[in-house]
Short mmCIF file of N, CA, C and O in Angstrom, two decimals:
data_model
loop_
_atom_site.label_atom_id
_atom_site.label_comp_id
_atom_site.label_asym_id
_atom_site.label_seq_id
_atom_site.Cartn_x
_atom_site.Cartn_y
_atom_site.Cartn_z
N MET A 1387 -7.00 -17.14 0.21
CA MET A 1387 -7.16 -15.74 0.53
C MET A 1387 -8.46 -15.50 1.29
O MET A 1387 -8.51 -14.63 2.14
N ASP A 1388 -9.51 -16.27 0.98
CA ASP A 1388 -10.79 -16.06 1.66
C ASP A 1388 -10.69 -16.29 3.16
O ASP A 1388 -11.44 -15.68 3.92
N ASN A 1389 -9.77 -17.16 3.60
CA ASN A 1389 -9.65 -17.40 5.04
C ASN A 1389 -9.06 -16.19 5.77
O ASN A 1389 -9.12 -16.12 6.99
N LEU A 1390 -8.51 -15.24 5.04
CA LEU A 1390 -8.00 -14.01 5.63
C LEU A 1390 -9.14 -13.10 6.09
O LEU A 1390 -9.03 -12.38 7.06
N PHE A 1391 -10.25 -13.17 5.40
CA PHE A 1391 -11.36 -12.26 5.64
C PHE A 1391 -12.43 -12.93 6.50
O PHE A 1391 -13.03 -13.91 6.11
N ASP A 1392 -12.62 -12.37 7.68
CA ASP A 1392 -13.63 -12.86 8.60
C ASP A 1392 -14.35 -11.66 9.21
O ASP A 1392 -14.16 -10.53 8.77
N GLU A 1393 -15.15 -11.91 10.23
CA GLU A 1393 -15.91 -10.82 10.85
C GLU A 1393 -14.99 -9.74 11.42
O GLU A 1393 -15.24 -8.54 11.25
N ASN A 1394 -13.89 -10.15 12.05
CA ASN A 1394 -12.96 -9.17 12.63
C ASN A 1394 -12.30 -8.32 11.55
O ASN A 1394 -12.11 -7.12 11.74
N THR A 1395 -11.96 -8.94 10.44
CA THR A 1395 -11.36 -8.18 9.34
C THR A 1395 -12.36 -7.17 8.80
O THR A 1395 -12.01 -6.03 8.51
N GLY A 1396 -13.61 -7.58 8.67
CA GLY A 1396 -14.65 -6.66 8.22
C GLY A 1396 -14.80 -5.47 9.15
O GLY A 1396 -14.95 -4.33 8.70
N VAL A 1397 -14.75 -5.73 10.45
CA VAL A 1397 -14.85 -4.64 11.43
C VAL A 1397 -13.65 -3.70 11.28
O VAL A 1397 -13.80 -2.47 11.33
N LEU A 1398 -12.46 -4.27 11.10
CA LEU A 1398 -11.26 -3.44 10.89
C LEU A 1398 -11.41 -2.58 9.64
O LEU A 1398 -11.13 -1.38 9.67
N PHE A 1399 -11.85 -3.18 8.53
CA PHE A 1399 -12.00 -2.41 7.29
C PHE A 1399 -13.03 -1.30 7.46
O PHE A 1399 -12.85 -0.19 6.97
N ASP A 1400 -14.13 -1.59 8.16
CA ASP A 1400 -15.13 -0.55 8.43
C ASP A 1400 -14.52 0.58 9.26
O ASP A 1400 -14.80 1.76 9.02
N ALA A 1401 -13.68 0.21 10.23
CA ALA A 1401 -13.01 1.23 11.05
C ALA A 1401 -12.12 2.12 10.18
O ALA A 1401 -12.13 3.35 10.32
N ILE A 1402 -11.37 1.51 9.28
CA ILE A 1402 -10.49 2.27 8.38
C ILE A 1402 -11.33 3.19 7.49
O ILE A 1402 -10.99 4.37 7.30
N LEU A 1403 -12.43 2.67 6.97
CA LEU A 1403 -13.29 3.48 6.11
C LEU A 1403 -13.93 4.65 6.86
O LEU A 1403 -14.32 5.64 6.24
N SER A 1404 -14.01 4.56 8.18
CA SER A 1404 -14.62 5.64 8.96
C SER A 1404 -13.66 6.82 9.17
O SER A 1404 -14.11 7.90 9.57
N LEU A 1405 -12.39 6.63 8.90
CA LEU A 1405 -11.40 7.70 9.11
C LEU A 1405 -11.63 8.81 8.09
O LEU A 1405 -11.81 8.55 6.91
N LYS A 1406 -11.60 10.03 8.56
CA LYS A 1406 -11.96 11.16 7.69
C LYS A 1406 -10.76 12.00 7.25
O LYS A 1406 -10.79 12.60 6.19
N THR A 1407 -9.72 12.04 8.06
CA THR A 1407 -8.59 12.92 7.75
C THR A 1407 -7.28 12.14 7.81
O THR A 1407 -7.21 11.05 8.39
N GLN A 1408 -6.25 12.73 7.23
CA GLN A 1408 -4.93 12.13 7.31
C GLN A 1408 -4.47 12.04 8.77
O GLN A 1408 -3.83 11.06 9.16
N GLU A 1409 -4.82 13.03 9.55
CA GLU A 1409 -4.48 13.01 10.98
C GLU A 1409 -5.17 11.83 11.69
O GLU A 1409 -4.55 11.14 12.50
N ASP A 1410 -6.45 11.59 11.37
CA ASP A 1410 -7.15 10.43 11.92
C ASP A 1410 -6.43 9.14 11.54
O ASP A 1410 -6.26 8.25 12.37
N CYS A 1411 -6.03 9.04 10.28
CA CYS A 1411 -5.31 7.85 9.80
C CYS A 1411 -3.99 7.69 10.53
O CYS A 1411 -3.64 6.58 10.97
N LYS A 1412 -3.26 8.77 10.66
CA LYS A 1412 -1.97 8.73 11.35
C LYS A 1412 -2.14 8.23 12.77
O LYS A 1412 -1.41 7.34 13.22
N ASN A 1413 -3.12 8.77 13.47
CA ASN A 1413 -3.34 8.37 14.86
C ASN A 1413 -3.78 6.91 14.97
O ASN A 1413 -3.29 6.17 15.82
N PHE A 1414 -4.69 6.49 14.11
CA PHE A 1414 -5.19 5.11 14.16
C PHE A 1414 -4.07 4.12 13.84
O PHE A 1414 -3.84 3.16 14.58
N PHE A 1415 -3.36 4.37 12.74
CA PHE A 1415 -2.31 3.43 12.36
C PHE A 1415 -1.12 3.46 13.32
O PHE A 1415 -0.46 2.44 13.51
N SER A 1416 -0.88 4.60 13.96
CA SER A 1416 0.17 4.67 14.99
C SER A 1416 -0.18 3.78 16.17
O SER A 1416 0.70 3.17 16.78
N ASP A 1417 -1.46 3.70 16.50
CA ASP A 1417 -1.90 2.83 17.58
C ASP A 1417 -1.96 1.36 17.15
O ASP A 1417 -1.64 0.47 17.93
N LEU A 1418 -2.35 1.12 15.91
CA LEU A 1418 -2.57 -0.24 15.42
C LEU A 1418 -1.28 -0.95 15.03
O LEU A 1418 -1.12 -2.15 15.28
N CYS A 1419 -0.34 -0.24 14.42
CA CYS A 1419 0.84 -0.85 13.82
C CYS A 1419 2.12 -0.36 14.48
O CYS A 1419 2.15 0.71 15.09
N THR A 1420 3.18 -1.13 14.26
CA THR A 1420 4.50 -0.65 14.68
C THR A 1420 5.01 0.35 13.64
O THR A 1420 4.51 0.40 12.50
N VAL A 1421 6.00 1.13 14.02
CA VAL A 1421 6.62 2.07 13.09
C VAL A 1421 7.15 1.30 11.88
O VAL A 1421 6.96 1.72 10.72
N LYS A 1422 7.77 0.17 12.10
CA LYS A 1422 8.32 -0.65 11.01
C LYS A 1422 7.22 -1.09 10.04
O LYS A 1422 7.40 -1.02 8.83
N GLU A 1423 6.08 -1.52 10.57
CA GLU A 1423 4.99 -1.95 9.70
C GLU A 1423 4.47 -0.80 8.84
O GLU A 1423 4.25 -0.96 7.63
N ILE A 1424 4.30 0.36 9.44
CA ILE A 1424 3.82 1.53 8.69
C ILE A 1424 4.81 1.89 7.60
O ILE A 1424 4.43 2.18 6.46
N LYS A 1425 6.09 1.88 7.92
CA LYS A 1425 7.12 2.20 6.91
C LYS A 1425 7.13 1.16 5.80
O LYS A 1425 7.28 1.51 4.62
N GLU A 1426 6.94 -0.12 6.14
CA GLU A 1426 6.88 -1.16 5.11
C GLU A 1426 5.66 -0.98 4.21
O GLU A 1426 5.76 -1.12 2.99
N PHE A 1427 4.50 -0.66 4.80
CA PHE A 1427 3.29 -0.41 4.00
C PHE A 1427 3.52 0.76 3.05
O PHE A 1427 3.18 0.68 1.85
N SER A 1428 4.07 1.85 3.57
CA SER A 1428 4.25 3.03 2.72
C SER A 1428 5.29 2.76 1.64
O SER A 1428 5.14 3.24 0.51
N GLN A 1429 6.32 1.98 1.96
CA GLN A 1429 7.32 1.63 0.95
C GLN A 1429 6.69 0.79 -0.16
O GLN A 1429 6.92 1.04 -1.35
N ARG A 1430 5.87 -0.19 0.21
CA ARG A 1430 5.22 -1.04 -0.80
C ARG A 1430 4.31 -0.22 -1.70
O ARG A 1430 4.27 -0.42 -2.92
N PHE A 1431 3.59 0.73 -1.11
CA PHE A 1431 2.71 1.56 -1.92
C PHE A 1431 3.52 2.44 -2.87
O PHE A 1431 3.16 2.61 -4.04
N GLU A 1432 4.63 2.97 -2.40
CA GLU A 1432 5.50 3.78 -3.26
C GLU A 1432 6.06 2.92 -4.39
O GLU A 1432 6.12 3.36 -5.55
N VAL A 1433 6.45 1.70 -4.09
CA VAL A 1433 6.92 0.78 -5.12
C VAL A 1433 5.82 0.55 -6.16
O VAL A 1433 6.07 0.61 -7.37
N ALA A 1434 4.61 0.30 -5.71
CA ALA A 1434 3.49 0.09 -6.63
C ALA A 1434 3.26 1.31 -7.51
O ALA A 1434 3.04 1.19 -8.72
N ARG A 1435 3.33 2.47 -6.91
CA ARG A 1435 3.13 3.71 -7.67
C ARG A 1435 4.21 3.86 -8.74
O ARG A 1435 3.91 4.18 -9.89
N LEU A 1436 5.45 3.61 -8.36
CA LEU A 1436 6.56 3.75 -9.31
C LEU A 1436 6.50 2.69 -10.40
O LEU A 1436 6.78 2.98 -11.58
N LEU A 1437 6.12 1.47 -10.05
CA LEU A 1437 5.94 0.43 -11.07
C LEU A 1437 4.85 0.83 -12.06
O LEU A 1437 5.00 0.65 -13.27
N SER A 1438 3.77 1.40 -11.55
CA SER A 1438 2.68 1.80 -12.43
C SER A 1438 3.08 2.95 -13.34
O SER A 1438 2.48 3.15 -14.40
N GLU A 1439 4.11 3.70 -12.94
CA GLU A 1439 4.64 4.77 -13.80
C GLU A 1439 5.65 4.24 -14.80
O GLU A 1439 6.15 5.00 -15.63
N GLY A 1440 6.00 2.95 -14.70
CA GLY A 1440 6.89 2.35 -15.67
C GLY A 1440 8.36 2.34 -15.29
O GLY A 1440 9.21 1.99 -16.13
N LEU A 1441 8.70 2.69 -14.06
CA LEU A 1441 10.10 2.66 -13.64
C LEU A 1441 10.59 1.21 -13.57
O LEU A 1441 9.81 0.30 -13.31
N VAL A 1442 11.88 1.03 -13.76
CA VAL A 1442 12.48 -0.30 -13.70
C VAL A 1442 12.93 -0.60 -12.28
O VAL A 1442 13.12 0.30 -11.46
N TYR A 1443 13.10 -1.90 -12.00
CA TYR A 1443 13.43 -2.36 -10.65
C TYR A 1443 14.63 -1.63 -10.07
O TYR A 1443 14.59 -1.21 -8.91
N SER A 1444 15.69 -1.49 -10.82
CA SER A 1444 16.91 -0.89 -10.27
C SER A 1444 16.66 0.57 -9.85
O SER A 1444 17.15 1.00 -8.80
N ASP A 1445 15.89 1.30 -10.63
CA ASP A 1445 15.58 2.69 -10.26
C ASP A 1445 14.68 2.74 -9.02
O ASP A 1445 14.85 3.60 -8.15
N ILE A 1446 13.73 1.82 -8.94
CA ILE A 1446 12.83 1.77 -7.79
C ILE A 1446 13.60 1.40 -6.53
O ILE A 1446 13.41 2.00 -5.47
N ALA A 1447 14.49 0.41 -6.65
CA ALA A 1447 15.30 -0.01 -5.49
C ALA A 1447 16.15 1.15 -5.00
O ALA A 1447 16.23 1.40 -3.78
N GLU A 1448 16.74 1.88 -5.92
CA GLU A 1448 17.58 3.02 -5.54
C GLU A 1448 16.75 4.12 -4.88
O GLU A 1448 17.16 4.71 -3.89
N LYS A 1449 15.58 4.38 -5.45
CA LYS A 1449 14.75 5.48 -4.97
C LYS A 1449 14.08 5.18 -3.62
O LYS A 1449 13.91 6.07 -2.79
N THR A 1450 13.69 3.90 -3.41
CA THR A 1450 12.90 3.56 -2.22
C THR A 1450 13.67 2.77 -1.17
O THR A 1450 13.22 2.69 -0.02
N GLY A 1451 14.76 2.14 -1.56
CA GLY A 1451 15.48 1.26 -0.64
C GLY A 1451 14.85 -0.12 -0.54
O GLY A 1451 15.29 -0.95 0.25
N ALA A 1452 13.82 -0.37 -1.33
CA ALA A 1452 13.15 -1.68 -1.31
C ALA A 1452 14.04 -2.73 -1.96
O ALA A 1452 14.77 -2.44 -2.91
N SER A 1453 13.95 -3.95 -1.46
CA SER A 1453 14.69 -5.04 -2.07
C SER A 1453 14.02 -5.45 -3.37
O SER A 1453 12.83 -5.18 -3.59
N THR A 1454 14.77 -6.12 -4.23
CA THR A 1454 14.18 -6.59 -5.49
C THR A 1454 13.10 -7.64 -5.20
O THR A 1454 12.15 -7.77 -5.97
N THR A 1455 13.22 -8.36 -4.10
CA THR A 1455 12.17 -9.32 -3.72
C THR A 1455 10.87 -8.59 -3.42
O THR A 1455 9.79 -9.00 -3.87
N THR A 1456 10.94 -7.51 -2.66
CA THR A 1456 9.75 -6.71 -2.36
C THR A 1456 9.17 -6.12 -3.63
O THR A 1456 7.95 -6.17 -3.86
N ILE A 1457 10.02 -5.60 -4.49
CA ILE A 1457 9.55 -5.01 -5.75
C ILE A 1457 8.86 -6.07 -6.59
O ILE A 1457 7.79 -5.83 -7.16
N SER A 1458 9.43 -7.25 -6.65
CA SER A 1458 8.85 -8.35 -7.42
C SER A 1458 7.48 -8.76 -6.86
O SER A 1458 6.54 -8.99 -7.63
N ARG A 1459 7.37 -8.83 -5.54
CA ARG A 1459 6.09 -9.20 -4.93
C ARG A 1459 5.02 -8.15 -5.21
O ARG A 1459 3.87 -8.48 -5.51
N VAL A 1460 5.40 -6.89 -5.10
CA VAL A 1460 4.45 -5.81 -5.39
C VAL A 1460 4.05 -5.86 -6.87
O VAL A 1460 2.87 -5.71 -7.21
N ASN A 1461 5.02 -6.09 -7.74
CA ASN A 1461 4.73 -6.18 -9.17
C ASN A 1461 3.76 -7.32 -9.46
O ASN A 1461 2.83 -7.17 -10.26
N ARG A 1462 3.96 -8.46 -8.79
CA ARG A 1462 3.06 -9.60 -8.98
C ARG A 1462 1.65 -9.22 -8.53
O ARG A 1462 0.66 -9.54 -9.21
N SER A 1463 1.54 -8.51 -7.41
CA SER A 1463 0.22 -8.08 -6.94
C SER A 1463 -0.41 -7.08 -7.91
O SER A 1463 -1.62 -7.13 -8.15
N LEU A 1464 0.40 -6.19 -8.45
CA LEU A 1464 -0.12 -5.22 -9.43
C LEU A 1464 -0.68 -5.93 -10.66
O LEU A 1464 -1.73 -5.54 -11.18
N ASN A 1465 0.02 -6.95 -11.11
CA ASN A 1465 -0.37 -7.61 -12.35
C ASN A 1465 -1.36 -8.75 -12.18
O ASN A 1465 -2.14 -9.02 -13.09
N TYR A 1466 -1.34 -9.44 -11.04
CA TYR A 1466 -2.16 -10.64 -10.87
C TYR A 1466 -2.98 -10.64 -9.59
O TYR A 1466 -3.63 -11.62 -9.29
N GLY A 1467 -2.95 -9.55 -8.84
CA GLY A 1467 -3.65 -9.48 -7.56
C GLY A 1467 -5.11 -9.10 -7.72
O GLY A 1467 -5.70 -9.18 -8.80
N ALA A 1468 -5.67 -8.63 -6.63
CA ALA A 1468 -7.10 -8.31 -6.58
C ALA A 1468 -7.43 -6.93 -7.14
O ALA A 1468 -8.60 -6.56 -7.21
N GLY A 1469 -6.42 -6.16 -7.51
CA GLY A 1469 -6.65 -4.83 -8.08
C GLY A 1469 -6.64 -3.71 -7.06
O GLY A 1469 -6.93 -2.56 -7.40
N GLY A 1470 -6.29 -4.03 -5.83
CA GLY A 1470 -6.29 -3.01 -4.78
C GLY A 1470 -5.29 -1.89 -5.01
O GLY A 1470 -5.63 -0.71 -4.87
N TYR A 1471 -4.07 -2.25 -5.37
CA TYR A 1471 -3.07 -1.21 -5.64
C TYR A 1471 -3.55 -0.30 -6.77
O TYR A 1471 -3.51 0.92 -6.65
N ARG A 1472 -3.99 -0.89 -7.86
CA ARG A 1472 -4.40 -0.09 -9.03
C ARG A 1472 -5.57 0.83 -8.69
O ARG A 1472 -5.61 1.98 -9.13
N ALA A 1473 -6.52 0.34 -7.91
CA ALA A 1473 -7.67 1.17 -7.53
C ALA A 1473 -7.22 2.38 -6.72
O ALA A 1473 -7.64 3.51 -6.99
N VAL A 1474 -6.37 2.14 -5.74
CA VAL A 1474 -5.94 3.25 -4.88
C VAL A 1474 -5.05 4.21 -5.65
O VAL A 1474 -5.17 5.43 -5.50
N ILE A 1475 -4.17 3.68 -6.50
CA ILE A 1475 -3.33 4.55 -7.32
C ILE A 1475 -4.20 5.41 -8.22
O ILE A 1475 -4.00 6.61 -8.34
N SER A 1476 -5.19 4.79 -8.82
CA SER A 1476 -6.10 5.53 -9.69
C SER A 1476 -6.87 6.60 -8.91
O SER A 1476 -7.04 7.72 -9.39
N ASN A 1477 -7.31 6.26 -7.70
CA ASN A 1477 -8.10 7.18 -6.89
C ASN A 1477 -7.28 8.32 -6.30
O ASN A 1477 -7.83 9.38 -6.01
N THR A 1478 -5.99 8.11 -6.10
CA THR A 1478 -5.18 9.12 -5.41
C THR A 1478 -4.13 9.75 -6.29
O THR A 1478 -4.04 10.96 -6.38
N CYS A 1479 -3.34 8.94 -6.94
CA CYS A 1479 -2.18 9.47 -7.66
C CYS A 1479 -2.54 10.05 -9.01
O CYS A 1479 -1.93 11.03 -9.43
N ASP A 1480 -3.51 9.47 -9.70
CA ASP A 1480 -3.88 9.99 -11.01
C ASP A 1480 -4.46 11.40 -10.90
O ASP A 1480 -4.29 12.21 -11.79
N SER A 1481 -5.11 11.70 -9.78
CA SER A 1481 -5.66 13.05 -9.62
C SER A 1481 -4.55 14.08 -9.41
O SER A 1481 -4.75 15.26 -9.66
N ASP A 1482 -3.35 13.62 -8.98
CA ASP A 1482 -2.20 14.52 -8.82
C ASP A 1482 -1.71 15.03 -10.16
O ASP A 1482 -1.10 16.08 -10.24
N LYS A 1483 -1.96 14.28 -11.25
CA LYS A 1483 -1.44 14.61 -12.58
C LYS A 1483 -2.30 15.66 -13.27
O LYS A 1483 -1.91 16.22 -14.26
N GLU A 1484 -3.50 15.89 -12.76
CA GLU A 1484 -4.42 16.83 -13.42
C GLU A 1484 -4.09 18.25 -13.09
O GLU A 1484 -3.48 18.62 -12.17
#
């Protein structure tokens, strides 16, 4: 995993951190990624959110259209990954419940 992170990746992450609004994010990611990539990212995040709420694979697949393979990979990242999904879910989705 460490070979994924280099100077260019750091510059990209700094660029993402500089975005201030959802509109800025939309514009940047529209330029950076294909429509398919953005949809895949958003689907994975929705899967992570639903898994963290305790939904089962079949309900998540029905609700999101994600394959069970994708759900399984996201679940593995949630449980054994670097904690990125959990941090973002905690920072964004938990505040929706208040």
